[in-house]
Short mmCIF file of C-alpha atoms in Angstrom, two decimals:
data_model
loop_
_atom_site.label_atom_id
_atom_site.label_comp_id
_atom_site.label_asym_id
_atom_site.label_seq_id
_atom_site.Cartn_x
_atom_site.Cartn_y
_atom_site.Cartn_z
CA UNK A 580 26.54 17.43 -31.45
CA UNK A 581 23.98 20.20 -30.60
CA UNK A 582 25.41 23.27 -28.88
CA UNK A 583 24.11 26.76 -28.44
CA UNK A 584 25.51 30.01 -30.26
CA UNK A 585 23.92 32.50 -27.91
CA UNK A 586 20.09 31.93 -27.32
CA UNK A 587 18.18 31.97 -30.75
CA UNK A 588 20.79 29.99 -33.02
CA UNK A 589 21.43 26.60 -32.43
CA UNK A 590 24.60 24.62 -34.18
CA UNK A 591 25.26 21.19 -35.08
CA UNK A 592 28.15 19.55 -35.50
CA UNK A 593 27.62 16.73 -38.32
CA UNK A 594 29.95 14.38 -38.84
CA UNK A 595 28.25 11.84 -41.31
CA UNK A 596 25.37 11.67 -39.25
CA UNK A 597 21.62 12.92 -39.58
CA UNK A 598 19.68 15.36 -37.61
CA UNK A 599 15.83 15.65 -37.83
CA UNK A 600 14.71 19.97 -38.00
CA UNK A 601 11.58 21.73 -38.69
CA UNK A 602 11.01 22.26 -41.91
CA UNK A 603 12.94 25.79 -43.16
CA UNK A 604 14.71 26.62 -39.93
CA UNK A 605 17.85 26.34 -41.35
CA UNK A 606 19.77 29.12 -41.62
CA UNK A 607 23.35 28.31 -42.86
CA UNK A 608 25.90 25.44 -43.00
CA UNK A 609 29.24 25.01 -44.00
CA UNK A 610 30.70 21.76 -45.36
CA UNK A 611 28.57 19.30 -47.51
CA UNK A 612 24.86 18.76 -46.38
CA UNK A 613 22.17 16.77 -48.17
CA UNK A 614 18.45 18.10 -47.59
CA UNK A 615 15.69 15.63 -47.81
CA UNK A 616 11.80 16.57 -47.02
CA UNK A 617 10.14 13.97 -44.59
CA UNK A 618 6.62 13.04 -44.61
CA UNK A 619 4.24 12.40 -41.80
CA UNK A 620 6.59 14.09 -39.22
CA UNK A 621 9.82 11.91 -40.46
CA UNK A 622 8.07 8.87 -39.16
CA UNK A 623 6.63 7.56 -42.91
CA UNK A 624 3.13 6.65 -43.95
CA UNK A 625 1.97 5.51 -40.33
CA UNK A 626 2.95 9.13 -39.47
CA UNK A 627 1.64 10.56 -42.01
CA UNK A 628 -1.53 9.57 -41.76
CA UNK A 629 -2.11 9.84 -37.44
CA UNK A 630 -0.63 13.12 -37.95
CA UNK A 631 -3.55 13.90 -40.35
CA UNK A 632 -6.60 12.17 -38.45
CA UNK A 633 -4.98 13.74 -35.32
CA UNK A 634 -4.22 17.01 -36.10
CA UNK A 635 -0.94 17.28 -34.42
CA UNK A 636 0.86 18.80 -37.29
CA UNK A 637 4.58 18.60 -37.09
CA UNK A 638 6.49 18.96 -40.91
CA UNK A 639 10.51 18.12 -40.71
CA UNK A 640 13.23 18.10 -42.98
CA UNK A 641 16.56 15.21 -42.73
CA UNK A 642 19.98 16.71 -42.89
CA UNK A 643 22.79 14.72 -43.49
CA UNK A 644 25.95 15.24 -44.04
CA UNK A 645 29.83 16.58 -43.21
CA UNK A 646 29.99 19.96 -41.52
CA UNK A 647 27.67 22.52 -39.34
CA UNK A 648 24.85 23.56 -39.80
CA UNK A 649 22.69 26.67 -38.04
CA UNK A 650 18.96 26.90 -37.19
CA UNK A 651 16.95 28.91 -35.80
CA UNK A 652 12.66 29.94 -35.82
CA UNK A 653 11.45 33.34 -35.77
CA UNK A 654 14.21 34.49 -33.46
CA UNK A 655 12.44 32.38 -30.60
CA UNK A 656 15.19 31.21 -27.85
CA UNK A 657 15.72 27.93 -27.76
CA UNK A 658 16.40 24.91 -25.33
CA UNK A 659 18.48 21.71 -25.60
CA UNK A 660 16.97 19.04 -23.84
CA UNK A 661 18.98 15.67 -23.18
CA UNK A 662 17.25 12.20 -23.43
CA UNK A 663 18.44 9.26 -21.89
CA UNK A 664 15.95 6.75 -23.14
CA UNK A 665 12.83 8.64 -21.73
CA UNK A 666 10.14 10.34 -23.11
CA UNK A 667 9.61 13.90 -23.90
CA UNK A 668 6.14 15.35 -24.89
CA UNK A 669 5.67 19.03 -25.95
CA UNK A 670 3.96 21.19 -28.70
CA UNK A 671 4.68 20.21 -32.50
CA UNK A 672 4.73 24.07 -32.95
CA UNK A 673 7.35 24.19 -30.33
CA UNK A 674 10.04 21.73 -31.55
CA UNK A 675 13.34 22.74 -33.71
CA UNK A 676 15.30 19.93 -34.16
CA UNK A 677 16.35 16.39 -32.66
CA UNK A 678 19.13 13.43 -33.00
CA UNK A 679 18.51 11.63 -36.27
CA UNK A 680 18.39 8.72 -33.84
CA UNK A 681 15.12 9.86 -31.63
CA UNK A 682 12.21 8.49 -32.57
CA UNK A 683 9.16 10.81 -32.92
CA UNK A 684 5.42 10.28 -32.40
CA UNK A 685 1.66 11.32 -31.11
CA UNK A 686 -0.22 10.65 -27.65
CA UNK A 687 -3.22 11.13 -26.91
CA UNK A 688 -3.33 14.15 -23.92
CA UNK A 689 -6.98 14.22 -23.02
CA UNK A 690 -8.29 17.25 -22.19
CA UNK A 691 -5.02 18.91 -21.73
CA UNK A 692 -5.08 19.21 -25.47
CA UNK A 693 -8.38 20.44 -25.45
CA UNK A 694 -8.07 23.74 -23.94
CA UNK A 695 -4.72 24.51 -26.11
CA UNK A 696 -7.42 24.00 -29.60
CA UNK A 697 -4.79 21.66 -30.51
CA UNK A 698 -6.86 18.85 -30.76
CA UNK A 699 -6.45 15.82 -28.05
CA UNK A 700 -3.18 14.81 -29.60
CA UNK A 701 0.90 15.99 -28.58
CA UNK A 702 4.25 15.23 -29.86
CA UNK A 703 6.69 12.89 -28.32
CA UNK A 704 10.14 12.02 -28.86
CA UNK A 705 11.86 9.41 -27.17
CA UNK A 706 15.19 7.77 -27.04
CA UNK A 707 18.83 8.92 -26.47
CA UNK A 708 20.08 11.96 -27.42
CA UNK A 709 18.99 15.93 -27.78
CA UNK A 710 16.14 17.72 -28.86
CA UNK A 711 15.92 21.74 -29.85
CA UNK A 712 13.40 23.27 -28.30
CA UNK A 713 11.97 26.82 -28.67
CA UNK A 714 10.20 29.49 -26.74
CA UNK A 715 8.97 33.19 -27.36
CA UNK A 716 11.18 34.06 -24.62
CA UNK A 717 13.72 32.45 -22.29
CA UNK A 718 12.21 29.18 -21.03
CA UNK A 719 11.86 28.14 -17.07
CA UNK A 720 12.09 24.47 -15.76
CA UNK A 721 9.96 24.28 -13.61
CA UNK A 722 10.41 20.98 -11.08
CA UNK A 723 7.62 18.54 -9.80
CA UNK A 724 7.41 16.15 -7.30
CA UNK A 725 5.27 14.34 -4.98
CA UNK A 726 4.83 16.97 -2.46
CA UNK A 727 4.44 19.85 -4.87
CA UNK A 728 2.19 19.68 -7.91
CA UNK A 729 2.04 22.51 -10.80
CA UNK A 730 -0.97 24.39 -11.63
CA UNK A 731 0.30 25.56 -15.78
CA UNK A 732 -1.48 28.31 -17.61
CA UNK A 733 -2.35 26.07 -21.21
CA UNK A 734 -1.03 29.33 -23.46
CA UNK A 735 2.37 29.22 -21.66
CA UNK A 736 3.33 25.25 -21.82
CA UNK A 737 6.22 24.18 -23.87
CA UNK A 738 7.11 20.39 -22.99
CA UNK A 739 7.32 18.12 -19.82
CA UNK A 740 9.25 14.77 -18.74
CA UNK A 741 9.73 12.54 -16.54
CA UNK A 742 6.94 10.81 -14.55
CA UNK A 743 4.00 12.84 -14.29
CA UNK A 744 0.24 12.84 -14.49
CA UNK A 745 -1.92 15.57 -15.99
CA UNK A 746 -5.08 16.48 -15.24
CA UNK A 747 -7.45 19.52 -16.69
CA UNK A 748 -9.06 21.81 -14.27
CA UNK A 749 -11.72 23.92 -15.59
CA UNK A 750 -13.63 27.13 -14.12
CA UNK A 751 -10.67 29.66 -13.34
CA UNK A 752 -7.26 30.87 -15.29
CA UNK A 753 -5.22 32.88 -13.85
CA UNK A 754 -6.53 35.83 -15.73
CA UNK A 755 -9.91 35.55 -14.87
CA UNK A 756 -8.42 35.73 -11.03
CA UNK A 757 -7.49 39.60 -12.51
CA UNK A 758 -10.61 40.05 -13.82
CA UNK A 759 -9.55 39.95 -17.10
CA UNK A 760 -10.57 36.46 -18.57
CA UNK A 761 -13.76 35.86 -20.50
CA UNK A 762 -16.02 32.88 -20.12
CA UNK A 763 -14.94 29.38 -19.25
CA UNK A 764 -11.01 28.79 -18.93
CA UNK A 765 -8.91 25.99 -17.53
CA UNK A 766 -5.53 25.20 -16.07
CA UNK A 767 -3.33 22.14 -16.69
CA UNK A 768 -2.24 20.45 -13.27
CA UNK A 769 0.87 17.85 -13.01
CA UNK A 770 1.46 15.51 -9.99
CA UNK A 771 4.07 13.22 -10.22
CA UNK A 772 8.03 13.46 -10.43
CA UNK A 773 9.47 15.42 -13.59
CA UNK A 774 9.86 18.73 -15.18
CA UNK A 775 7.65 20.90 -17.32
CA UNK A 776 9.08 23.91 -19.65
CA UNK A 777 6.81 26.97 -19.71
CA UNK A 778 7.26 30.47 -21.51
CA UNK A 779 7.07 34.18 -20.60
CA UNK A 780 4.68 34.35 -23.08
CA UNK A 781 1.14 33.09 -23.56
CA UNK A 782 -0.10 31.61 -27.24
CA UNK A 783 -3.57 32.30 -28.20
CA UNK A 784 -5.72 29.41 -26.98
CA UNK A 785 -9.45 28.49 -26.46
CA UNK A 786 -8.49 27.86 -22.84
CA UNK A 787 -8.27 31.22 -21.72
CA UNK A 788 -11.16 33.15 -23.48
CA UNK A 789 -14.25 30.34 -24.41
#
């Protein structure tokens, strides 16, 4: 259903079905489409209103229909991530599209969310199928396990699956290593077994300059 045409355009292939996209980021279609605006992330009033008391902001649109369709956001590259019934959390900012069959929703992160100034609160989406993902620049997967934990830089995390703890370590950045951080700054570490998407690129965040 989801398929890449190059890096920054991604195409689905409707066939009666629904896909879930952030709001605007379609760019053409073909065929007969129906466009519906969905509140509180597509996941109704409950959404609507943890989304608001959260702060996790995350505004979608429904699709539906016979056809393809093209999206894309701000020429950022973007990843397809498959789901087979597990959970994937990452950055509302940060997600393009998903199955109209994956469920979406908020976690709390702790202090992870914290140092982004996104409040305490991610996206997930769970369930089977794939997800559009974006980054300002190509994306690296970056594996965990047991044996080998990951130290993150808050400004460049994207998403992460698969069994893993996080845990917010304050006092040095990588920057501030260089000599050019400011202040207090943190890093996000992960133990466990999964994988966590980072970009080339670091957002502005409290983390790195407090």
């Amino acid at each position: 259903m989801f398929r890449l045409q190059g890096s920054k355009v991604l195409a689905v292939e409707m066939t009666g079905d629904a896909v879930k996209a952030k709001n605007g980021s379609m760019v053409a279609y073909d065929g007969q489409m129906a466009l519906k605006k969905l509140s509180g992330g597509g996941e109704g009033i409950r959404g609507m209103v943890t989304r608001r008391i959260t702060g996790e902001q995350l505004t979608v649109m429904e699709v539906r229909g016979q056809g393809t369709c093209w999206f894309a956001d701000r020429a950022s590259e973007i990843n397809l991530v498959g789901l087979q019934g597990d959970k994937l959390y990452v950055e509302s900012s940060n997600l393009l599209a998903t199955d109209g069959g994956l469920r979406t929703g908020t976690t709390f992160t702790g202090l992870r969310g914290a140092s982004q100034g996104n409040g305490l609160f991610t996206t997930t989406v769970e369930g089977h199928g794939q997800a559009a993902i974006t980054s300002d620049g190509p994306a690296v997967v970056l594996r965990v396990s047991p044996q080998y934990p990951l130290s993150v830089d808050p400004g460049a995390y994207i998403a992460h699956q698969g069994n893993l703890r996080q845990t917010f370590q304050s006092g040095v950045t990588f920057r501030t290593l260089m000599g050019e951080g400011g202040g207090e700054a943190f890093q996000i570490r992960f133990e466990g077994d999964g994988l966590v998407y980072v970009q080339p690129s670091e957002r502005n965040t409290i983390a790195g300059d407090v």
